[in-house]
Amino acid sequence: MLYRGARDIEIPDIWDSYLGFIFKDKNINPASYALNFPTTGANGLYFDLVIYGYVDGLIWTPVTHEGITATVKQITRMESLARNRNWLLTDHPFSFVRVTLTGPEASAQRGNPHPSRIQVPRLPQTFELVGRDPYYGDVIKYGFVLQKWFVHQGGSPWYTYSDTVAWCGGLGYRVPQVKELTNAVCGSFYRCEGAVGATPPSIKRNESSRWIGAGFFTEWGDVYYYREASFDAIDYWTSDTRTAWGNLFKYTVRSTGSIDSLVPYDSSIDHVAVRQNSICVTP
């Protein structure tokens, strides 16, 4: 089983609010790796594998494709994000390993209106993580297929939509669509009316609900809490647009997966260009 995130609504056979995404035996087959978490990634994000049985002493070799590396290390029960379900994990022989993603990032280009290109991974790429015993060979395999890679500008100062378009383009990336970030459904919230999220749609009102392959924040949860990844809790610009009341709006998505829309140019309210944060995705 996989774990990452806060206490979300449970979705039977898919997501457990304490343990995370539920791993199915059939997904051991390499032909099914694309069904596994994650399909999206960014530098500094990580997840834990909760393994039934003892796997101390296994050797995990880092796997690298297109400048993205998945590194595995053994961690203790108390280090695991799944530690809160002690009634289950204490009474059974579980082991824990942490998988950390490192790859192209743009912290050195933060705030630069004319950034230099960074590596743009050619995706999709399949990552197969193998735990090997020195004497008995391969013991555990876990595979996933990365479809999209994201970079961002981090915390304040924040940026206009035009700044974001120029910054992403300079890096060799682009501004993502709403559906690449979240599966949230607008409902009766007029500011996000007309937004098109990923499918399957969320079961919560204007928030993402956890699902593999249904958007970056949908998969990873609130990325603000991954401190080494340096994400901000403010909204992020998307390329999706709507027109209302004679104004052109751009949809934004918060790291919780909720959708909003803002006028991306000087508004009649404060006469200052609206500023949010910048996130970019591989072409």
PDB file of C-alpha atoms in Angstrom:
ATOM      1  CA  MET A   1       0.000   0.000   0.000  1.00  0.00           C
ATOM      2  CA  LEU A   2       1.050   3.600  -0.537  1.00  0.00           C
ATOM      3  CA  TYR A   3       0.700   6.477   1.824  1.00  0.00           C
ATOM      4  CA  ARG A   4       0.736  10.183   1.375  1.00  0.00           C
ATOM      5  CA  GLY A   5      -1.398  12.977   2.578  1.00  0.00           C
ATOM      6  CA  ALA A   6      -3.833  14.374   5.067  1.00  0.00           C
ATOM      7  CA  ARG A   7      -7.067  12.805   6.305  1.00  0.00           C
ATOM      8  CA  ASP A   8      -9.124  12.714   3.106  1.00  0.00           C
ATOM      9  CA  ILE A   9     -12.476  11.072   2.476  1.00  0.00           C
ATOM     10  CA  GLU A  10     -12.032   7.344   2.003  1.00  0.00           C
ATOM     11  CA  ILE A  11     -12.806   5.878  -1.415  1.00  0.00           C
ATOM     12  CA  PRO A  12     -13.252   2.093  -1.165  1.00  0.00           C
ATOM     13  CA  ASP A  13     -10.584   0.042  -2.948  1.00  0.00           C
ATOM     14  CA  ILE A  14      -8.734   3.212  -4.003  1.00  0.00           C
ATOM     15  CA  TRP A  15      -7.832   5.476  -1.083  1.00  0.00           C
ATOM     16  CA  ASP A  16      -7.530   4.882   2.657  1.00  0.00           C
ATOM     17  CA  SER A  17      -7.445   8.096   4.693  1.00  0.00           C
ATOM     18  CA  TYR A  18      -4.655   6.748   6.929  1.00  0.00           C
ATOM     19  CA  LEU A  19      -2.658   4.532   4.604  1.00  0.00           C
ATOM     20  CA  GLY A  20      -3.105   6.218   1.225  1.00  0.00           C
ATOM     21  CA  PHE A  21      -3.538   4.622  -2.184  1.00  0.00           C
ATOM     22  CA  ILE A  22      -4.387   0.953  -2.027  1.00  0.00           C
ATOM     23  CA  PHE A  23      -2.023  -1.253  -3.976  1.00  0.00           C
ATOM     24  CA  LYS A  24      -3.526  -4.192  -5.829  1.00  0.00           C
ATOM     25  CA  ASP A  25      -1.637  -7.429  -6.458  1.00  0.00           C
ATOM     26  CA  LYS A  26      -2.397  -7.321 -10.165  1.00  0.00           C
ATOM     27  CA  ASN A  27      -0.342  -4.138 -10.447  1.00  0.00           C
ATOM     28  CA  ILE A  28       2.847  -6.130  -9.892  1.00  0.00           C
ATOM     29  CA  ASN A  29       2.674  -6.945 -13.601  1.00  0.00           C
ATOM     30  CA  PRO A  30       4.854  -4.442 -15.528  1.00  0.00           C
ATOM     31  CA  ALA A  31       2.036  -4.081 -18.046  1.00  0.00           C
ATOM     32  CA  SER A  32      -0.050  -2.557 -15.223  1.00  0.00           C
ATOM     33  CA  TYR A  33       2.553  -0.150 -13.817  1.00  0.00           C
ATOM     34  CA  ALA A  34       0.716   2.768 -15.444  1.00  0.00           C
ATOM     35  CA  LEU A  35      -2.163   2.152 -12.989  1.00  0.00           C
ATOM     36  CA  ASN A  36       0.079   2.841  -9.990  1.00  0.00           C
ATOM     37  CA  PHE A  37       0.847   6.031  -8.089  1.00  0.00           C
ATOM     38  CA  PRO A  38       2.320   8.414  -9.087  1.00  0.00           C
ATOM     39  CA  THR A  39       1.752   9.501 -12.691  1.00  0.00           C
ATOM     40  CA  THR A  40       2.886  13.055 -11.906  1.00  0.00           C
ATOM     41  CA  GLY A  41       5.919  14.369 -10.082  1.00  0.00           C
ATOM     42  CA  ALA A  42       8.051  17.306  -9.012  1.00  0.00           C
ATOM     43  CA  ASN A  43      11.421  17.720  -7.369  1.00  0.00           C
ATOM     44  CA  GLY A  44      11.423  16.925  -3.652  1.00  0.00           C
ATOM     45  CA  LEU A  45       8.124  15.021  -3.451  1.00  0.00           C
ATOM     46  CA  TYR A  46       8.119  11.631  -1.749  1.00  0.00           C
ATOM     47  CA  PHE A  47       5.845   8.766  -0.757  1.00  0.00           C
ATOM     48  CA  ASP A  48       6.076   5.753   1.529  1.00  0.00           C
ATOM     49  CA  LEU A  49       5.587   2.129   0.594  1.00  0.00           C
ATOM     50  CA  VAL A  50       4.012   0.141   3.415  1.00  0.00           C
ATOM     51  CA  ILE A  51       5.150  -3.450   2.906  1.00  0.00           C
ATOM     52  CA  TYR A  52       3.751  -6.496   4.645  1.00  0.00           C
ATOM     53  CA  GLY A  53       6.710  -8.442   6.016  1.00  0.00           C
ATOM     54  CA  TYR A  54      10.258  -7.578   7.019  1.00  0.00           C
ATOM     55  CA  VAL A  55      12.529  -6.202   4.306  1.00  0.00           C
ATOM     56  CA  ASP A  56      15.540  -5.097   6.340  1.00  0.00           C
ATOM     57  CA  GLY A  57      18.783  -5.359   4.443  1.00  0.00           C
ATOM     58  CA  LEU A  58      17.374  -5.156   0.946  1.00  0.00           C
ATOM     59  CA  ILE A  59      19.390  -3.170  -1.581  1.00  0.00           C
ATOM     60  CA  TRP A  60      17.439  -0.561  -3.578  1.00  0.00           C
ATOM     61  CA  THR A  61      19.303   0.931  -6.532  1.00  0.00           C
ATOM     62  CA  PRO A  62      18.173   4.434  -7.583  1.00  0.00           C
ATOM     63  CA  VAL A  63      16.379   4.535 -10.936  1.00  0.00           C
ATOM     64  CA  THR A  64      16.936   7.476 -13.303  1.00  0.00           C
ATOM     65  CA  HIS A  65      15.180   8.384 -16.540  1.00  0.00           C
ATOM     66  CA  GLU A  66      15.375  11.722 -18.372  1.00  0.00           C
ATOM     67  CA  GLY A  67      17.027  13.473 -15.445  1.00  0.00           C
ATOM     68  CA  ILE A  68      14.417  12.244 -12.927  1.00  0.00           C
ATOM     69  CA  THR A  69      15.622   9.932 -10.158  1.00  0.00           C
ATOM     70  CA  ALA A  70      13.560   7.787  -7.792  1.00  0.00           C
ATOM     71  CA  THR A  71      15.584   6.990  -4.669  1.00  0.00           C
ATOM     72  CA  VAL A  72      14.462   4.410  -2.098  1.00  0.00           C
ATOM     73  CA  LYS A  73      15.552   4.172   1.536  1.00  0.00           C
ATOM     74  CA  GLN A  74      14.373   2.087   4.471  1.00  0.00           C
ATOM     75  CA  ILE A  75      12.642   4.107   7.197  1.00  0.00           C
ATOM     76  CA  THR A  76      11.302   3.263  10.632  1.00  0.00           C
ATOM     77  CA  ARG A  77       7.674   2.926  11.655  1.00  0.00           C
ATOM     78  CA  MET A  78       7.824   6.297  13.436  1.00  0.00           C
ATOM     79  CA  GLU A  79       9.261   8.057  10.382  1.00  0.00           C
ATOM     80  CA  SER A  80       6.448   6.807   8.166  1.00  0.00           C
ATOM     81  CA  LEU A  81       3.520   9.059   7.392  1.00  0.00           C
ATOM     82  CA  ALA A  82       1.322   6.020   7.986  1.00  0.00           C
ATOM     83  CA  ARG A  83       2.314   5.718  11.645  1.00  0.00           C
ATOM     84  CA  ASN A  84      -1.029   7.023  12.946  1.00  0.00           C
ATOM     85  CA  ARG A  85      -2.803   3.750  12.242  1.00  0.00           C
ATOM     86  CA  ASN A  86      -0.939   2.026  15.062  1.00  0.00           C
ATOM     87  CA  TRP A  87      -3.689  -0.494  15.748  1.00  0.00           C
ATOM     88  CA  LEU A  88      -3.001  -2.037  12.346  1.00  0.00           C
ATOM     89  CA  LEU A  89       0.687  -1.422  11.838  1.00  0.00           C
ATOM     90  CA  THR A  90       1.808  -2.427  15.328  1.00  0.00           C
ATOM     91  CA  ASP A  91       0.077  -5.795  15.300  1.00  0.00           C
ATOM     92  CA  HIS A  92       1.465  -6.937  11.959  1.00  0.00           C
ATOM     93  CA  PRO A  93       4.978  -7.290  10.520  1.00  0.00           C
ATOM     94  CA  PHE A  94       5.037  -4.180   8.331  1.00  0.00           C
ATOM     95  CA  SER A  95       8.124  -2.512   6.923  1.00  0.00           C
ATOM     96  CA  PHE A  96       8.441   0.935   5.378  1.00  0.00           C
ATOM     97  CA  VAL A  97      10.498   2.428   2.582  1.00  0.00           C
ATOM     98  CA  ARG A  98      10.428   5.995   1.316  1.00  0.00           C
ATOM     99  CA  VAL A  99      10.627   6.884  -2.375  1.00  0.00           C
ATOM    100  CA  THR A 100      11.891  10.396  -3.127  1.00  0.00           C
ATOM    101  CA  LEU A 101      11.714  12.030  -6.543  1.00  0.00           C
ATOM    102  CA  THR A 102      14.438  14.414  -7.656  1.00  0.00           C
ATOM    103  CA  GLY A 103      14.673  16.001 -11.055  1.00  0.00           C
ATOM    104  CA  PRO A 104      14.527  19.232 -13.031  1.00  0.00           C
ATOM    105  CA  GLU A 105      13.636  22.224 -10.888  1.00  0.00           C
ATOM    106  CA  ALA A 106      13.821  25.980 -11.306  1.00  0.00           C
ATOM    107  CA  SER A 107      14.694  27.476  -7.911  1.00  0.00           C
ATOM    108  CA  ALA A 108      17.716  29.242  -9.427  1.00  0.00           C
ATOM    109  CA  GLN A 109      15.383  30.925 -11.952  1.00  0.00           C
ATOM    110  CA  ARG A 110      12.876  32.150  -9.364  1.00  0.00           C
ATOM    111  CA  GLY A 111      11.777  35.714 -10.063  1.00  0.00           C
ATOM    112  CA  ASN A 112      13.853  35.888 -13.259  1.00  0.00           C
ATOM    113  CA  PRO A 113      11.702  37.419 -16.041  1.00  0.00           C
ATOM    114  CA  HIS A 114      14.017  35.858 -18.642  1.00  0.00           C
ATOM    115  CA  PRO A 115      14.881  32.399 -17.297  1.00  0.00           C
ATOM    116  CA  SER A 116      17.254  29.981 -18.943  1.00  0.00           C
ATOM    117  CA  ARG A 117      15.963  26.681 -20.248  1.00  0.00           C
ATOM    118  CA  ILE A 118      16.138  23.718 -17.914  1.00  0.00           C
ATOM    119  CA  GLN A 119      15.935  20.050 -18.788  1.00  0.00           C
ATOM    120  CA  VAL A 120      12.534  19.035 -20.126  1.00  0.00           C
ATOM    121  CA  PRO A 121      12.029  15.283 -19.547  1.00  0.00           C
ATOM    122  CA  ARG A 122      10.628  13.254 -22.415  1.00  0.00           C
ATOM    123  CA  LEU A 123       7.674  11.492 -20.862  1.00  0.00           C
ATOM    124  CA  PRO A 124       6.127   9.000 -20.208  1.00  0.00           C
ATOM    125  CA  GLN A 125       8.890   7.019 -18.504  1.00  0.00           C
ATOM    126  CA  THR A 126       8.544   3.785 -16.532  1.00  0.00           C
ATOM    127  CA  PHE A 127      10.268   3.501 -13.152  1.00  0.00           C
ATOM    128  CA  GLU A 128      10.712   0.008 -11.714  1.00  0.00           C
ATOM    129  CA  LEU A 129      12.009  -0.061  -8.138  1.00  0.00           C
ATOM    130  CA  VAL A 130      13.545  -3.355  -7.071  1.00  0.00           C
ATOM    131  CA  GLY A 131      14.478  -4.457  -3.554  1.00  0.00           C
ATOM    132  CA  ARG A 132      17.232  -7.069  -3.861  1.00  0.00           C
ATOM    133  CA  ASP A 133      18.561  -9.502  -1.314  1.00  0.00           C
ATOM    134  CA  PRO A 134      22.331 -10.085  -1.633  1.00  0.00           C
ATOM    135  CA  TYR A 135      21.759 -13.850  -1.571  1.00  0.00           C
ATOM    136  CA  TYR A 136      18.276 -14.477  -2.950  1.00  0.00           C
ATOM    137  CA  GLY A 137      18.024 -11.825  -5.650  1.00  0.00           C
ATOM    138  CA  ASP A 138      14.924  -9.731  -6.374  1.00  0.00           C
ATOM    139  CA  VAL A 139      12.443  -9.764  -3.483  1.00  0.00           C
ATOM    140  CA  ILE A 140      10.117  -6.803  -4.098  1.00  0.00           C
ATOM    141  CA  LYS A 141       9.243  -4.810  -7.206  1.00  0.00           C
ATOM    142  CA  TYR A 142       7.163  -1.662  -7.509  1.00  0.00           C
ATOM    143  CA  GLY A 143       6.653   0.203 -10.759  1.00  0.00           C
ATOM    144  CA  PHE A 144       4.989   3.408 -11.871  1.00  0.00           C
ATOM    145  CA  VAL A 145       4.857   5.478 -15.048  1.00  0.00           C
ATOM    146  CA  LEU A 146       5.474   9.226 -14.864  1.00  0.00           C
ATOM    147  CA  GLN A 147       3.352  11.072 -17.424  1.00  0.00           C
ATOM    148  CA  LYS A 148       3.979  14.696 -16.394  1.00  0.00           C
ATOM    149  CA  TRP A 149       6.662  16.636 -14.548  1.00  0.00           C
ATOM    150  CA  PHE A 150       6.032  19.973 -12.825  1.00  0.00           C
ATOM    151  CA  VAL A 151       8.250  22.875 -11.786  1.00  0.00           C
ATOM    152  CA  HIS A 152       7.224  26.009  -9.878  1.00  0.00           C
ATOM    153  CA  GLN A 153       8.428  29.361  -8.526  1.00  0.00           C
ATOM    154  CA  GLY A 154       8.014  28.579  -4.831  1.00  0.00           C
ATOM    155  CA  GLY A 155       6.808  31.187  -2.325  1.00  0.00           C
ATOM    156  CA  SER A 156       6.444  34.959  -2.477  1.00  0.00           C
ATOM    157  CA  PRO A 157       6.973  37.240  -4.323  1.00  0.00           C
ATOM    158  CA  TRP A 158       4.059  36.178  -6.475  1.00  0.00           C
ATOM    159  CA  TYR A 159       3.532  36.681 -10.191  1.00  0.00           C
ATOM    160  CA  THR A 160       1.062  37.937 -12.765  1.00  0.00           C
ATOM    161  CA  TYR A 161      -0.361  35.595 -15.359  1.00  0.00           C
ATOM    162  CA  SER A 162       1.798  37.223 -18.053  1.00  0.00           C
ATOM    163  CA  ASP A 163       4.866  36.704 -15.857  1.00  0.00           C
ATOM    164  CA  THR A 164       3.923  33.033 -15.519  1.00  0.00           C
ATOM    165  CA  VAL A 165       3.458  32.466 -19.255  1.00  0.00           C
ATOM    166  CA  ALA A 166       6.834  34.042 -19.985  1.00  0.00           C
ATOM    167  CA  TRP A 167       8.584  32.191 -17.175  1.00  0.00           C
ATOM    168  CA  CYS A 168       7.233  28.754 -18.086  1.00  0.00           C
ATOM    169  CA  GLY A 169       7.983  29.306 -21.770  1.00  0.00           C
ATOM    170  CA  GLY A 170      11.523  30.437 -21.001  1.00  0.00           C
ATOM    171  CA  LEU A 171      12.152  27.218 -19.108  1.00  0.00           C
ATOM    172  CA  GLY A 172      10.816  25.160 -22.027  1.00  0.00           C
ATOM    173  CA  TYR A 173       7.606  24.261 -20.153  1.00  0.00           C
ATOM    174  CA  ARG A 174       4.019  25.558 -20.344  1.00  0.00           C
ATOM    175  CA  VAL A 175       1.236  26.718 -18.012  1.00  0.00           C
ATOM    176  CA  PRO A 176      -0.985  23.695 -17.139  1.00  0.00           C
ATOM    177  CA  GLN A 177      -4.729  23.326 -17.642  1.00  0.00           C
ATOM    178  CA  VAL A 178      -7.088  22.942 -14.685  1.00  0.00           C
ATOM    179  CA  LYS A 179      -7.550  19.224 -15.415  1.00  0.00           C
ATOM    180  CA  GLU A 180      -3.810  18.650 -15.156  1.00  0.00           C
ATOM    181  CA  LEU A 181      -3.903  19.846 -11.543  1.00  0.00           C
ATOM    182  CA  THR A 182      -7.225  18.804 -10.021  1.00  0.00           C
ATOM    183  CA  ASN A 183     -10.423  16.812 -10.410  1.00  0.00           C
ATOM    184  CA  ALA A 184     -12.425  19.328  -8.361  1.00  0.00           C
ATOM    185  CA  VAL A 185     -15.998  20.122  -9.433  1.00  0.00           C
ATOM    186  CA  CYS A 186     -17.181  23.707  -9.269  1.00  0.00           C
ATOM    187  CA  GLY A 187     -20.792  23.121  -8.237  1.00  0.00           C
ATOM    188  CA  SER A 188     -22.542  26.325  -7.247  1.00  0.00           C
ATOM    189  CA  PHE A 189     -19.371  28.341  -6.709  1.00  0.00           C
ATOM    190  CA  TYR A 190     -19.758  31.044  -9.338  1.00  0.00           C
ATOM    191  CA  ARG A 191     -16.110  32.123  -9.375  1.00  0.00           C
ATOM    192  CA  CYS A 192     -15.086  28.723 -10.727  1.00  0.00           C
ATOM    193  CA  GLU A 193     -18.122  28.195 -12.952  1.00  0.00           C
ATOM    194  CA  GLY A 194     -17.252  26.478 -16.214  1.00  0.00           C
ATOM    195  CA  ALA A 195     -13.931  25.036 -15.044  1.00  0.00           C
ATOM    196  CA  VAL A 196     -13.118  21.601 -16.478  1.00  0.00           C
ATOM    197  CA  GLY A 197     -11.329  19.338 -14.013  1.00  0.00           C
ATOM    198  CA  ALA A 198      -9.909  15.872 -14.493  1.00  0.00           C
ATOM    199  CA  THR A 199     -11.971  12.713 -14.546  1.00  0.00           C
ATOM    200  CA  PRO A 200     -13.220  10.926 -12.600  1.00  0.00           C
ATOM    201  CA  PRO A 201     -14.653  14.031 -10.890  1.00  0.00           C
ATOM    202  CA  SER A 202     -14.174  14.703  -7.201  1.00  0.00           C
ATOM    203  CA  ILE A 203     -16.760  13.534  -4.678  1.00  0.00           C
ATOM    204  CA  LYS A 204     -16.136  16.674  -2.590  1.00  0.00           C
ATOM    205  CA  ARG A 205     -17.371  20.206  -3.272  1.00  0.00           C
ATOM    206  CA  ASN A 206     -14.700  22.233  -5.072  1.00  0.00           C
ATOM    207  CA  GLU A 207     -11.851  20.183  -3.654  1.00  0.00           C
ATOM    208  CA  SER A 208      -9.911  17.368  -5.198  1.00  0.00           C
ATOM    209  CA  SER A 209     -10.542  13.806  -4.016  1.00  0.00           C
ATOM    210  CA  ARG A 210      -7.648  11.421  -4.269  1.00  0.00           C
ATOM    211  CA  TRP A 211      -7.376   9.494  -7.502  1.00  0.00           C
ATOM    212  CA  ILE A 212      -4.429   8.228  -9.533  1.00  0.00           C
ATOM    213  CA  GLY A 213      -4.102   9.939 -12.907  1.00  0.00           C
ATOM    214  CA  ALA A 214      -6.601  12.738 -12.200  1.00  0.00           C
ATOM    215  CA  GLY A 215      -4.281  15.695 -11.727  1.00  0.00           C
ATOM    216  CA  PHE A 216      -1.158  16.705  -9.816  1.00  0.00           C
ATOM    217  CA  PHE A 217      -2.812  17.951  -6.596  1.00  0.00           C
ATOM    218  CA  THR A 218      -5.372  15.144  -6.807  1.00  0.00           C
ATOM    219  CA  GLU A 219      -2.587  12.560  -6.637  1.00  0.00           C
ATOM    220  CA  TRP A 220      -0.253  14.189  -4.131  1.00  0.00           C
ATOM    221  CA  GLY A 221      -2.634  16.067  -1.849  1.00  0.00           C
ATOM    222  CA  ASP A 222      -1.661  19.486  -0.520  1.00  0.00           C
ATOM    223  CA  VAL A 223       1.931  19.736  -1.740  1.00  0.00           C
ATOM    224  CA  TYR A 224       2.548  22.703   0.580  1.00  0.00           C
ATOM    225  CA  TYR A 225       3.338  20.197   3.332  1.00  0.00           C
ATOM    226  CA  TYR A 226       6.269  18.696   1.451  1.00  0.00           C
ATOM    227  CA  ARG A 227       8.699  21.221   2.831  1.00  0.00           C
ATOM    228  CA  GLU A 228      11.690  20.178   0.714  1.00  0.00           C
ATOM    229  CA  ALA A 229       9.604  20.646  -2.431  1.00  0.00           C
ATOM    230  CA  SER A 230       9.074  24.356  -1.497  1.00  0.00           C
ATOM    231  CA  PHE A 231       5.514  24.699  -2.796  1.00  0.00           C
ATOM    232  CA  ASP A 232       3.351  27.610  -1.650  1.00  0.00           C
ATOM    233  CA  ALA A 233      -0.213  27.426  -0.299  1.00  0.00           C
ATOM    234  CA  ILE A 234      -1.465  30.206  -2.603  1.00  0.00           C
ATOM    235  CA  ASP A 235      -3.366  29.644  -5.886  1.00  0.00           C
ATOM    236  CA  TYR A 236      -1.486  28.692  -9.057  1.00  0.00           C
ATOM    237  CA  TRP A 237      -2.281  30.080 -12.509  1.00  0.00           C
ATOM    238  CA  THR A 238      -3.680  27.809 -15.217  1.00  0.00           C
ATOM    239  CA  SER A 239      -4.057  28.428 -18.939  1.00  0.00           C
ATOM    240  CA  ASP A 240      -7.840  27.891 -18.893  1.00  0.00           C
ATOM    241  CA  THR A 241     -10.003  30.951 -19.525  1.00  0.00           C
ATOM    242  CA  ARG A 242     -13.599  32.078 -19.101  1.00  0.00           C
ATOM    243  CA  THR A 243     -15.439  35.312 -19.911  1.00  0.00           C
ATOM    244  CA  ALA A 244     -17.960  36.802 -17.480  1.00  0.00           C
ATOM    245  CA  TRP A 245     -19.392  40.272 -16.833  1.00  0.00           C
ATOM    246  CA  GLY A 246     -17.384  41.605 -19.746  1.00  0.00           C
ATOM    247  CA  ASN A 247     -14.066  40.466 -18.258  1.00  0.00           C
ATOM    248  CA  LEU A 248     -11.599  37.783 -19.209  1.00  0.00           C
ATOM    249  CA  PHE A 249     -10.848  35.475 -16.274  1.00  0.00           C
ATOM    250  CA  LYS A 250      -8.098  32.909 -15.776  1.00  0.00           C
ATOM    251  CA  TYR A 251      -8.768  29.911 -13.587  1.00  0.00           C
ATOM    252  CA  THR A 252      -6.435  29.275 -10.687  1.00  0.00           C
ATOM    253  CA  VAL A 253      -6.017  26.125  -8.599  1.00  0.00           C
ATOM    254  CA  ARG A 254      -4.968  26.075  -4.951  1.00  0.00           C
ATOM    255  CA  SER A 255      -2.650  23.373  -3.639  1.00  0.00           C
ATOM    256  CA  THR A 256      -5.694  21.801  -1.933  1.00  0.00           C
ATOM    257  CA  GLY A 257      -7.176  21.284  -5.412  1.00  0.00           C
ATOM    258  CA  SER A 258      -9.910  23.946  -5.167  1.00  0.00           C
ATOM    259  CA  ILE A 259     -10.614  26.116  -8.233  1.00  0.00           C
ATOM    260  CA  ASP A 260     -11.065  29.889  -8.459  1.00  0.00           C
ATOM    261  CA  SER A 261     -10.922  32.452 -11.262  1.00  0.00           C
ATOM    262  CA  LEU A 262      -9.298  35.871 -11.356  1.00  0.00           C
ATOM    263  CA  VAL A 263      -8.986  38.778 -13.773  1.00  0.00           C
ATOM    264  CA  PRO A 264      -5.339  38.495 -14.802  1.00  0.00           C
ATOM    265  CA  TYR A 265      -4.852  42.176 -15.687  1.00  0.00           C
ATOM    266  CA  ASP A 266      -5.348  45.519 -13.864  1.00  0.00           C
ATOM    267  CA  SER A 267      -8.719  45.231 -12.164  1.00  0.00           C
ATOM    268  CA  SER A 268     -11.259  47.971 -11.533  1.00  0.00           C
ATOM    269  CA  ILE A 269     -10.989  47.198  -7.836  1.00  0.00           C
ATOM    270  CA  ASP A 270      -7.350  47.848  -7.000  1.00  0.00           C
ATOM    271  CA  HIS A 271      -5.791  48.768 -10.356  1.00  0.00           C
ATOM    272  CA  VAL A 272      -2.962  46.341  -9.675  1.00  0.00           C
ATOM    273  CA  ALA A 273      -2.348  43.243 -11.748  1.00  0.00           C
ATOM    274  CA  VAL A 274      -3.455  40.187  -9.797  1.00  0.00           C
ATOM    275  CA  ARG A 275      -0.542  38.072  -8.599  1.00  0.00           C
ATOM    276  CA  GLN A 276      -0.594  34.367  -7.799  1.00  0.00           C
ATOM    277  CA  ASN A 277       2.024  31.672  -8.057  1.00  0.00           C
ATOM    278  CA  SER A 278       3.558  30.005 -11.105  1.00  0.00           C
ATOM    279  CA  ILE A 279       3.499  26.315 -11.889  1.00  0.00           C
ATOM    280  CA  CYS A 280       4.622  24.793 -15.181  1.00  0.00           C
ATOM    281  CA  VAL A 281       4.327  21.365 -16.757  1.00  0.00           C
ATOM    282  CA  THR A 282       6.213  19.423 -19.391  1.00  0.00           C
ATOM    283  CA  PRO A 283       4.845  20.016 -22.917  1.00  0.00           C
TER     284      PRO A 283
END
